[in-house]
């Protein structure tokens, strides 16, 4: 004979700030609560009073009294001086994120369970003698699986086993929607797993019934008296019950599957007396499935995030590790994508002993596709030689490649600088760079062609200027001038020119930093929507 422990004294269910729960039995009265040692219930919180409250019996009631505590005693959110506690009353102590209590009258929890599951003959030790104890055991098995199992399949199998135990059905199937059909996720009988093929009822018919009858429904059939044509489920079956599984976060509720139970032996209502419990099991199964779906989404997002982080590291590694800071050409550069990866890039590399090349590019779009286009451009410009015409030839080949393959378009500023100060460049739709004479006013190099890959009949040509010692060239992407402050105003070309003019006597590294500082101060931490690239070159003869 099984037995249940029934409490004949009250108790407090204690929840600490970390969410840990324990039960504190009240064995003697008055029962005291406070932070000082010696209290029956020790409140481990410095904000609690040393003697905060006490529980006593008065005329058969359990009365909680505030002992003039500093922060007070609250029952169900209301501050009290004295109050007779009822079963389930929530007790708190006037400060958030601390210990909370739930009062339990003697035996109330197990009496409630006994009533729910139809147990009888509950004595002082709580014995149960009728045949409904397996119903309680089935539900407790599900609760145990929810608390201890890391396997979704194990939990769903426990749910299905509990449903079989509650209804005495022969077979149970847990079916989940996939597109416009149902797939068997679990198939069980009282003796264990079943093959998926044991589900004789066509799944599309179950799905049709669910669409017309979204609530739990039972059906009974007598093959000797009813024609199979009178019901979609009359396939040598005597009883069927279907409990929909729904996504609880949607409105209206979205059906995600069904808990299907049937019997070929006895014609009766399988859900009779158990509908509420069956629907509770369905809710638990739905919750497990929804949590699994959210976890899978989270893992997928994490994988994407890790892959993008790797791509970002790879893209950053393609930028020059060092830039020349001595000799006749010096440079300072910076590039920051608005997302994990972006379509901007810059490079400065030596072509020959007396030649350097510089490139700044901006591929249209954002994210991974733009980053792939930028990588393609970067590789193409490594073939530049000491002839100024090689700049134009490279841009023309890229343009033809982009047009033939329907690629994105891109703006490019590429330049070839020699030891004598010759600055040859091709501007394919890019922002006009600033030429900054030493202690002079900045001016733009306006000689732009069409962007690479944008129009069919694009013509590209090579511009030229001569650099004096101390001259600097500021090359940037439109993400710099399009940077926005919290009010949505753009940094703009005018502000950029003013910053350059204010630091016209600075070497390239200081001028570069002054521009970045001005943009950072202007944007005031606002997240930007475009990649930002800045390259400053300085010629020193």
Short mmCIF file of C-alpha atoms in Angstrom, two decimals, residues 45-487:
data_model
loop_
_atom_site.label_atom_id
_atom_site.label_comp_id
_atom_site.label_asym_id
_atom_site.label_seq_id
_atom_site.Cartn_x
_atom_site.Cartn_y
_atom_site.Cartn_z
CA UNK A 45 19.51 39.84 4.49
CA UNK A 46 21.19 42.80 6.21
CA UNK A 47 18.13 44.94 5.49
CA UNK A 48 15.88 42.73 7.60
CA UNK A 49 15.30 43.64 11.24
CA UNK A 50 16.81 41.45 13.93
CA UNK A 51 13.30 40.51 15.07
CA UNK A 52 11.18 41.15 12.01
CA UNK A 53 7.94 39.17 12.46
CA UNK A 54 6.33 36.27 14.29
CA UNK A 55 3.60 33.71 13.62
CA UNK A 56 1.23 32.63 16.38
CA UNK A 57 -2.05 30.72 16.83
CA UNK A 58 -5.03 32.81 17.87
CA UNK A 59 -8.50 31.23 18.06
CA UNK A 60 -7.58 28.59 15.54
CA UNK A 61 -6.05 31.07 13.06
CA UNK A 62 -2.39 31.43 12.11
CA UNK A 63 -1.72 35.12 12.68
CA UNK A 64 1.40 36.86 11.33
CA UNK A 65 2.50 39.98 13.24
CA UNK A 66 4.98 42.70 12.28
CA UNK A 67 7.38 43.28 15.21
CA UNK A 68 7.81 47.00 14.41
CA UNK A 69 10.34 46.16 11.71
CA UNK A 70 12.05 48.94 9.80
CA UNK A 71 10.87 47.92 6.34
CA UNK A 72 7.59 46.25 7.25
CA UNK A 73 5.82 42.98 6.48
CA UNK A 74 3.77 42.56 3.31
CA UNK A 75 1.16 39.89 2.59
CA UNK A 76 0.13 39.57 -1.05
CA UNK A 77 1.62 43.02 -1.69
CA UNK A 78 -0.17 44.85 1.16
CA UNK A 79 1.68 46.07 4.26
CA UNK A 80 0.20 44.60 7.45
CA UNK A 81 0.54 44.93 11.20
CA UNK A 82 -1.35 41.71 11.97
CA UNK A 83 -3.05 39.31 9.58
CA UNK A 84 -4.49 35.81 9.67
CA UNK A 85 -2.73 33.88 6.95
CA UNK A 86 -4.59 31.79 4.39
CA UNK A 87 -3.17 28.94 2.38
CA UNK A 88 -1.02 30.30 -0.47
CA UNK A 89 -0.52 33.80 1.00
CA UNK A 90 2.75 35.36 -0.18
CA UNK A 91 4.84 37.06 2.54
CA UNK A 92 7.58 39.61 1.79
CA UNK A 93 9.67 41.94 3.92
CA UNK A 94 9.65 45.38 2.34
CA UNK A 95 12.65 45.20 0.06
CA UNK A 96 13.03 43.78 -3.47
CA UNK A 97 15.20 40.86 -4.54
CA UNK A 98 15.19 39.19 -1.14
CA UNK A 99 13.62 36.24 0.63
CA UNK A 100 9.94 35.58 -0.10
CA UNK A 101 7.63 33.09 1.58
CA UNK A 102 4.45 31.24 0.65
CA UNK A 103 2.33 30.06 3.60
CA UNK A 104 1.00 26.50 3.57
CA UNK A 105 -1.77 25.46 5.95
CA UNK A 106 -1.51 21.96 7.43
CA UNK A 107 -1.97 19.27 4.82
CA UNK A 108 -3.44 21.61 2.23
CA UNK A 109 -1.15 20.77 -0.64
CA UNK A 110 -1.61 17.01 -0.46
CA UNK A 111 -5.30 17.24 0.28
CA UNK A 112 -5.61 19.27 -2.90
CA UNK A 113 -3.67 16.63 -4.84
CA UNK A 114 -5.73 13.86 -3.30
CA UNK A 115 -8.94 15.63 -4.31
CA UNK A 116 -7.68 16.24 -7.86
CA UNK A 117 -6.70 12.64 -8.43
CA UNK A 118 -9.65 11.04 -6.66
CA UNK A 119 -7.67 9.46 -3.79
CA UNK A 120 -9.65 8.40 -0.75
CA UNK A 121 -9.16 7.30 2.83
CA UNK A 122 -6.62 9.94 3.72
CA UNK A 123 -5.65 9.37 7.33
CA UNK A 124 -3.03 10.91 9.57
CA UNK A 125 -0.24 9.38 7.49
CA UNK A 126 -2.01 10.08 4.19
CA UNK A 127 -2.59 6.58 2.84
CA UNK A 128 -4.47 6.15 -0.45
CA UNK A 129 -6.33 3.00 -1.34
CA UNK A 130 -8.19 3.45 -4.61
CA UNK A 131 -7.03 2.71 -8.17
CA UNK A 132 -6.33 6.30 -9.17
CA UNK A 133 -2.89 6.52 -7.60
CA UNK A 134 -1.27 5.64 -10.97
CA UNK A 135 -2.70 8.90 -12.32
CA UNK A 136 -0.77 10.84 -9.72
CA UNK A 137 2.32 8.75 -10.37
CA UNK A 138 2.08 9.45 -14.11
CA UNK A 139 2.00 13.21 -13.59
CA UNK A 140 4.87 13.07 -11.11
CA UNK A 141 6.93 11.14 -13.67
CA UNK A 142 6.42 13.99 -16.15
CA UNK A 143 7.42 16.52 -13.50
CA UNK A 144 10.54 14.48 -12.72
CA UNK A 145 11.46 14.32 -16.42
CA UNK A 146 11.01 18.08 -16.77
CA UNK A 147 13.36 18.70 -13.85
CA UNK A 148 16.08 16.15 -14.55
CA UNK A 149 16.18 15.30 -18.25
CA UNK A 150 18.30 17.14 -20.80
CA UNK A 151 16.68 15.17 -23.63
CA UNK A 152 13.66 16.63 -25.38
CA UNK A 153 12.71 13.18 -26.65
CA UNK A 154 12.82 11.76 -23.11
CA UNK A 155 10.45 14.47 -21.85
CA UNK A 156 8.02 14.03 -24.74
CA UNK A 157 8.06 10.25 -24.24
CA UNK A 158 7.26 10.82 -20.55
CA UNK A 159 4.34 13.03 -21.56
CA UNK A 160 3.05 10.35 -23.94
CA UNK A 161 3.46 7.61 -21.32
CA UNK A 162 1.55 9.73 -18.79
CA UNK A 163 -1.28 10.27 -21.28
CA UNK A 164 -1.50 6.50 -21.89
CA UNK A 165 -1.59 5.87 -18.14
CA UNK A 166 -4.31 8.46 -17.55
CA UNK A 167 -6.60 7.32 -20.36
CA UNK A 168 -5.81 3.56 -20.49
CA UNK A 169 -5.48 3.98 -24.26
CA UNK A 170 -3.64 1.29 -26.19
CA UNK A 171 -1.42 3.52 -28.26
CA UNK A 172 -0.21 7.10 -28.33
CA UNK A 173 1.43 9.21 -31.01
CA UNK A 174 2.91 12.68 -30.74
CA UNK A 175 2.67 14.30 -34.17
CA UNK A 176 4.21 17.64 -35.16
CA UNK A 177 3.28 19.89 -38.05
CA UNK A 178 5.80 20.31 -40.82
CA UNK A 179 4.66 22.48 -43.71
CA UNK A 180 1.20 21.09 -44.60
CA UNK A 181 1.58 17.65 -43.06
CA UNK A 182 2.08 15.87 -39.74
CA UNK A 183 5.22 13.92 -38.81
CA UNK A 184 5.40 11.30 -36.05
CA UNK A 185 7.82 12.48 -33.39
CA UNK A 186 7.08 9.78 -30.81
CA UNK A 187 5.04 6.55 -30.90
CA UNK A 188 4.37 4.58 -27.71
CA UNK A 189 2.30 1.82 -26.22
CA UNK A 190 2.19 0.76 -22.57
CA UNK A 191 4.93 -1.76 -23.32
CA UNK A 192 7.29 0.72 -24.97
CA UNK A 193 8.11 2.30 -28.37
CA UNK A 194 6.06 1.58 -31.48
CA UNK A 195 7.02 1.75 -35.14
CA UNK A 196 5.83 4.91 -36.86
CA UNK A 197 3.81 2.82 -39.33
CA UNK A 198 1.44 1.69 -36.54
CA UNK A 199 -0.50 4.90 -36.97
CA UNK A 200 -3.18 3.58 -39.28
CA UNK A 201 -5.18 6.79 -39.59
CA UNK A 202 -4.02 8.94 -42.53
CA UNK A 203 -2.24 11.97 -41.14
CA UNK A 204 -3.87 14.37 -43.54
CA UNK A 205 -7.26 13.33 -42.11
CA UNK A 206 -6.06 14.07 -38.57
CA UNK A 207 -4.83 17.44 -39.78
CA UNK A 208 -8.19 18.19 -41.38
CA UNK A 209 -10.00 17.32 -38.15
CA UNK A 210 -7.65 19.61 -36.20
CA UNK A 211 -8.39 22.49 -38.52
CA UNK A 212 -12.13 22.07 -37.98
CA UNK A 213 -11.96 21.08 -34.32
CA UNK A 214 -9.05 22.96 -32.70
CA UNK A 215 -10.03 21.90 -29.16
CA UNK A 216 -9.58 18.53 -27.48
CA UNK A 217 -12.08 16.04 -28.89
CA UNK A 218 -12.97 12.39 -28.36
CA UNK A 219 -14.65 9.93 -30.71
CA UNK A 220 -16.10 6.45 -30.21
CA UNK A 221 -16.85 3.90 -32.92
CA UNK A 222 -18.58 0.54 -33.10
CA UNK A 223 -17.53 -1.13 -36.38
CA UNK A 224 -20.54 -3.47 -36.21
CA UNK A 225 -23.02 -0.58 -36.06
CA UNK A 226 -21.30 2.23 -37.94
CA UNK A 227 -20.06 2.46 -41.47
CA UNK A 228 -16.40 3.52 -41.76
CA UNK A 229 -17.53 6.21 -44.17
CA UNK A 230 -19.35 8.00 -41.34
CA UNK A 231 -16.08 9.08 -39.75
CA UNK A 232 -12.57 9.66 -40.94
CA UNK A 233 -11.32 7.74 -37.89
CA UNK A 234 -13.45 4.58 -38.19
CA UNK A 235 -10.54 2.32 -39.16
CA UNK A 236 -11.03 -0.64 -36.80
CA UNK A 237 -10.82 1.86 -33.94
CA UNK A 238 -13.26 2.00 -31.04
CA UNK A 239 -12.02 5.19 -29.30
CA UNK A 240 -9.86 8.17 -30.25
CA UNK A 241 -8.86 11.33 -28.41
CA UNK A 242 -6.83 14.16 -29.91
CA UNK A 243 -5.31 16.99 -27.85
CA UNK A 244 -3.86 19.85 -29.94
CA UNK A 245 -0.38 21.17 -29.19
CA UNK A 246 -0.27 24.94 -29.62
CA UNK A 247 2.31 27.73 -29.59
CA UNK A 248 1.16 29.65 -26.54
CA UNK A 249 2.92 32.90 -27.48
CA UNK A 250 0.80 33.48 -30.58
CA UNK A 251 -2.63 35.05 -30.86
CA UNK A 252 -4.69 33.36 -32.10
CA UNK A 253 -3.03 30.18 -30.85
CA UNK A 254 -1.06 28.39 -33.56
CA UNK A 255 -1.42 24.62 -33.71
CA UNK A 256 2.00 22.96 -33.90
CA UNK A 257 0.98 19.33 -33.50
CA UNK A 258 -1.31 16.90 -31.75
CA UNK A 259 -1.24 14.33 -28.96
CA UNK A 260 -3.16 11.41 -30.49
CA UNK A 261 -4.42 8.43 -28.44
CA UNK A 262 -6.57 5.52 -29.59
CA UNK A 263 -7.96 2.13 -28.57
CA UNK A 264 -9.20 -0.84 -30.62
CA UNK A 265 -10.57 -2.79 -27.66
CA UNK A 266 -13.03 -0.64 -25.79
CA UNK A 267 -15.46 1.98 -27.07
CA UNK A 268 -15.45 4.77 -24.50
CA UNK A 269 -14.52 8.41 -24.04
CA UNK A 270 -10.77 8.23 -23.42
CA UNK A 271 -10.69 11.79 -22.14
CA UNK A 272 -13.52 11.30 -19.64
CA UNK A 273 -12.47 12.74 -16.27
CA UNK A 274 -8.98 13.49 -17.57
CA UNK A 275 -9.43 16.31 -20.05
CA UNK A 276 -7.88 18.98 -17.83
CA UNK A 277 -4.88 16.80 -17.07
CA UNK A 278 -4.45 15.84 -20.70
CA UNK A 279 -4.53 19.48 -21.73
CA UNK A 280 -1.96 20.24 -19.02
CA UNK A 281 0.28 17.53 -20.48
CA UNK A 282 -0.22 19.05 -23.93
CA UNK A 283 0.79 22.46 -22.59
CA UNK A 284 3.96 20.96 -21.09
CA UNK A 285 4.78 19.26 -24.40
CA UNK A 286 4.10 22.49 -26.29
CA UNK A 287 6.33 24.43 -23.90
CA UNK A 288 9.16 21.94 -24.28
CA UNK A 289 8.88 22.06 -28.07
CA UNK A 290 8.74 25.87 -28.08
CA UNK A 291 11.79 26.10 -25.82
CA UNK A 292 13.59 23.67 -28.10
CA UNK A 293 12.66 25.79 -31.13
CA UNK A 294 13.90 28.97 -29.43
CA UNK A 295 17.10 27.20 -28.34
CA UNK A 296 17.68 26.01 -31.89
CA UNK A 297 17.18 29.55 -33.18
CA UNK A 298 19.55 30.87 -30.55
CA UNK A 299 22.18 28.29 -31.48
CA UNK A 300 21.76 29.15 -35.16
CA UNK A 301 22.19 32.83 -34.37
CA UNK A 302 25.26 31.99 -32.31
CA UNK A 303 26.76 30.02 -35.21
CA UNK A 304 26.10 32.93 -37.58
CA UNK A 305 27.59 35.35 -35.06
CA UNK A 306 30.72 33.21 -34.70
CA UNK A 307 31.08 32.88 -38.46
CA UNK A 308 30.66 36.63 -38.93
CA UNK A 309 33.19 37.28 -36.19
CA UNK A 310 35.62 35.00 -38.00
CA UNK A 311 34.85 36.78 -41.28
CA UNK A 312 35.44 40.13 -39.58
CA UNK A 313 38.82 38.97 -38.27
CA UNK A 314 39.76 37.71 -41.72
CA UNK A 315 38.67 40.97 -43.34
CA UNK A 316 40.59 43.04 -40.80
CA UNK A 317 43.67 40.88 -41.41
CA UNK A 318 43.50 41.78 -45.12
CA UNK A 319 44.03 45.44 -44.24
CA UNK A 320 47.68 46.50 -44.15
CA UNK A 321 49.31 45.42 -40.90
CA UNK A 322 51.70 48.36 -41.05
CA UNK A 323 51.81 51.58 -43.05
CA UNK A 324 54.93 53.54 -44.03
CA UNK A 325 55.80 56.12 -41.36
CA UNK A 326 59.29 57.05 -42.51
CA UNK A 327 60.84 57.78 -45.91
CA UNK A 328 59.38 59.80 -48.75
CA UNK A 329 55.81 58.42 -48.41
CA UNK A 330 53.97 58.16 -45.11
CA UNK A 331 50.43 57.01 -44.45
CA UNK A 332 47.78 56.60 -41.75
CA UNK A 333 44.61 54.57 -42.36
CA UNK A 334 41.45 53.33 -40.65
CA UNK A 335 38.41 51.32 -41.72
CA UNK A 336 35.39 50.33 -39.61
CA UNK A 337 32.40 48.35 -40.95
CA UNK A 338 28.95 49.31 -39.73
CA UNK A 339 28.18 45.59 -39.28
CA UNK A 340 30.41 42.60 -38.50
CA UNK A 341 31.86 42.86 -42.01
CA UNK A 342 31.58 45.58 -44.61
CA UNK A 343 32.25 46.64 -48.18
CA UNK A 344 34.98 49.24 -47.53
CA UNK A 345 38.67 48.58 -47.69
CA UNK A 346 41.95 50.44 -48.14
CA UNK A 347 45.49 49.40 -48.92
CA UNK A 348 48.92 50.97 -49.31
CA UNK A 349 51.67 48.83 -50.79
CA UNK A 350 55.04 49.21 -52.49
CA UNK A 351 55.05 48.53 -56.23
CA UNK A 352 58.77 49.09 -56.81
CA UNK A 353 61.66 50.82 -55.02
CA UNK A 354 60.50 54.27 -56.12
CA UNK A 355 56.74 53.61 -56.36
CA UNK A 356 53.88 53.15 -53.90
CA UNK A 357 50.24 52.35 -54.69
CA UNK A 358 47.18 53.30 -52.62
CA UNK A 359 43.58 52.12 -52.96
CA UNK A 360 40.33 53.02 -51.19
CA UNK A 361 37.14 51.25 -52.32
CA UNK A 362 33.50 51.14 -51.27
CA UNK A 363 31.32 48.28 -52.55
CA UNK A 364 27.60 49.09 -52.64
CA UNK A 365 25.53 47.36 -49.97
CA UNK A 366 26.26 46.04 -46.52
CA UNK A 367 27.37 42.89 -44.80
CA UNK A 368 28.77 39.69 -46.23
CA UNK A 369 27.96 40.26 -49.92
CA UNK A 370 29.66 43.66 -49.87
CA UNK A 371 32.66 42.18 -48.02
CA UNK A 372 33.11 39.51 -50.69
CA UNK A 373 33.08 42.21 -53.39
CA UNK A 374 35.68 44.21 -51.45
CA UNK A 375 37.95 41.16 -51.22
CA UNK A 376 37.68 40.71 -55.00
CA UNK A 377 38.70 44.33 -55.58
CA UNK A 378 41.60 44.08 -53.19
CA UNK A 379 43.08 41.10 -54.99
CA UNK A 380 42.70 42.77 -58.38
CA UNK A 381 44.77 45.83 -57.47
CA UNK A 382 47.76 43.79 -56.39
CA UNK A 383 48.61 43.56 -60.11
CA UNK A 384 49.35 47.32 -60.47
CA UNK A 385 52.79 48.08 -61.95
CA UNK A 386 54.82 51.29 -62.29
CA UNK A 387 52.95 52.52 -65.38
CA UNK A 388 50.19 55.04 -64.64
CA UNK A 389 48.09 53.34 -67.32
CA UNK A 390 47.98 50.16 -65.20
CA UNK A 391 45.57 51.97 -62.86
CA UNK A 392 43.06 52.57 -65.63
CA UNK A 393 43.52 49.10 -67.13
CA UNK A 394 42.85 47.46 -63.75
CA UNK A 395 39.68 49.50 -63.21
CA UNK A 396 38.43 48.70 -66.72
CA UNK A 397 38.95 44.95 -66.18
CA UNK A 398 37.08 45.11 -62.89
CA UNK A 399 34.24 47.03 -64.52
CA UNK A 400 33.88 44.41 -67.26
CA UNK A 401 33.99 41.60 -64.70
CA UNK A 402 31.28 43.19 -62.57
CA UNK A 403 29.01 43.86 -65.55
CA UNK A 404 29.39 40.37 -67.03
CA UNK A 405 28.49 38.66 -63.76
CA UNK A 406 25.85 41.09 -62.58
CA UNK A 407 27.87 41.94 -59.50
CA UNK A 408 27.33 44.94 -57.24
CA UNK A 409 28.83 48.24 -58.26
CA UNK A 410 31.66 49.90 -56.34
CA UNK A 411 33.43 53.23 -56.06
CA UNK A 412 37.22 53.15 -56.23
CA UNK A 413 40.05 55.63 -55.79
CA UNK A 414 43.38 54.12 -56.77
CA UNK A 415 46.66 56.02 -56.98
CA UNK A 416 50.30 55.54 -57.97
CA UNK A 417 52.89 57.80 -56.28
CA UNK A 418 56.53 57.98 -57.28
CA UNK A 419 59.60 59.31 -55.49
CA UNK A 420 59.54 62.56 -57.47
CA UNK A 421 56.07 63.55 -56.26
CA UNK A 422 53.99 62.45 -59.23
CA UNK A 423 50.51 61.47 -58.06
CA UNK A 424 48.56 59.58 -60.72
CA UNK A 425 45.05 58.43 -59.82
CA UNK A 426 41.80 57.01 -61.19
CA UNK A 427 38.61 58.04 -59.43
CA UNK A 428 35.79 55.63 -60.32
CA UNK A 429 32.78 57.32 -58.74
CA UNK A 430 34.50 57.80 -55.38
CA UNK A 431 34.41 60.81 -53.05
CA UNK A 432 36.80 63.46 -54.35
CA UNK A 433 39.96 63.38 -52.20
CA UNK A 434 41.40 66.52 -50.59
CA UNK A 435 44.85 67.78 -51.51
CA UNK A 436 46.26 69.57 -48.44
CA UNK A 437 49.37 71.73 -49.03
CA UNK A 438 51.55 72.31 -45.98
CA UNK A 439 49.99 75.30 -44.16
CA UNK A 440 47.72 75.87 -47.14
CA UNK A 441 43.98 75.62 -47.80
CA UNK A 442 42.67 72.14 -48.71
CA UNK A 443 41.30 71.63 -52.21
CA UNK A 444 39.58 68.70 -53.90
CA UNK A 445 40.93 66.62 -56.76
CA UNK A 446 37.82 66.63 -58.95
CA UNK A 447 38.37 64.22 -61.83
CA UNK A 448 35.84 61.44 -61.27
CA UNK A 449 34.54 58.79 -63.67
CA UNK A 450 31.57 56.44 -63.25
CA UNK A 451 31.51 53.80 -60.53
CA UNK A 452 32.80 50.32 -61.40
CA UNK A 453 30.03 48.04 -62.66
CA UNK A 454 27.34 50.74 -62.72
CA UNK A 455 26.79 51.69 -66.39
CA UNK A 456 27.56 49.88 -69.62
CA UNK A 457 29.51 52.60 -71.46
CA UNK A 458 31.62 53.83 -68.54
CA UNK A 459 34.89 55.53 -69.53
CA UNK A 460 37.75 55.75 -67.02
CA UNK A 461 40.70 58.12 -67.24
CA UNK A 462 43.81 58.87 -65.23
CA UNK A 463 44.25 62.16 -63.37
CA UNK A 464 47.57 63.67 -62.27
CA UNK A 465 48.92 66.22 -59.84
CA UNK A 466 52.39 67.02 -58.49
CA UNK A 467 53.03 66.82 -54.76
CA UNK A 468 55.35 69.22 -52.96
CA UNK A 469 57.20 68.14 -49.84
CA UNK A 470 54.74 68.14 -46.92
CA UNK A 471 51.63 67.84 -49.11
CA UNK A 472 48.98 65.43 -47.86
CA UNK A 473 46.13 63.68 -49.64
CA UNK A 474 42.98 62.80 -47.65
CA UNK A 475 41.00 59.90 -49.17
CA UNK A 476 37.77 58.75 -47.52
CA UNK A 477 34.55 56.81 -48.12
CA UNK A 478 31.11 58.40 -47.95
CA UNK A 479 30.52 56.70 -44.61
CA UNK A 480 32.62 59.46 -43.07
CA UNK A 481 30.66 62.42 -44.44
CA UNK A 482 27.38 60.51 -43.99
CA UNK A 483 28.08 59.87 -40.29
CA UNK A 484 25.11 61.10 -38.24
CA UNK A 485 24.77 62.69 -34.82
CA UNK A 486 21.96 61.66 -32.39
CA UNK A 487 19.63 64.21 -34.04
#
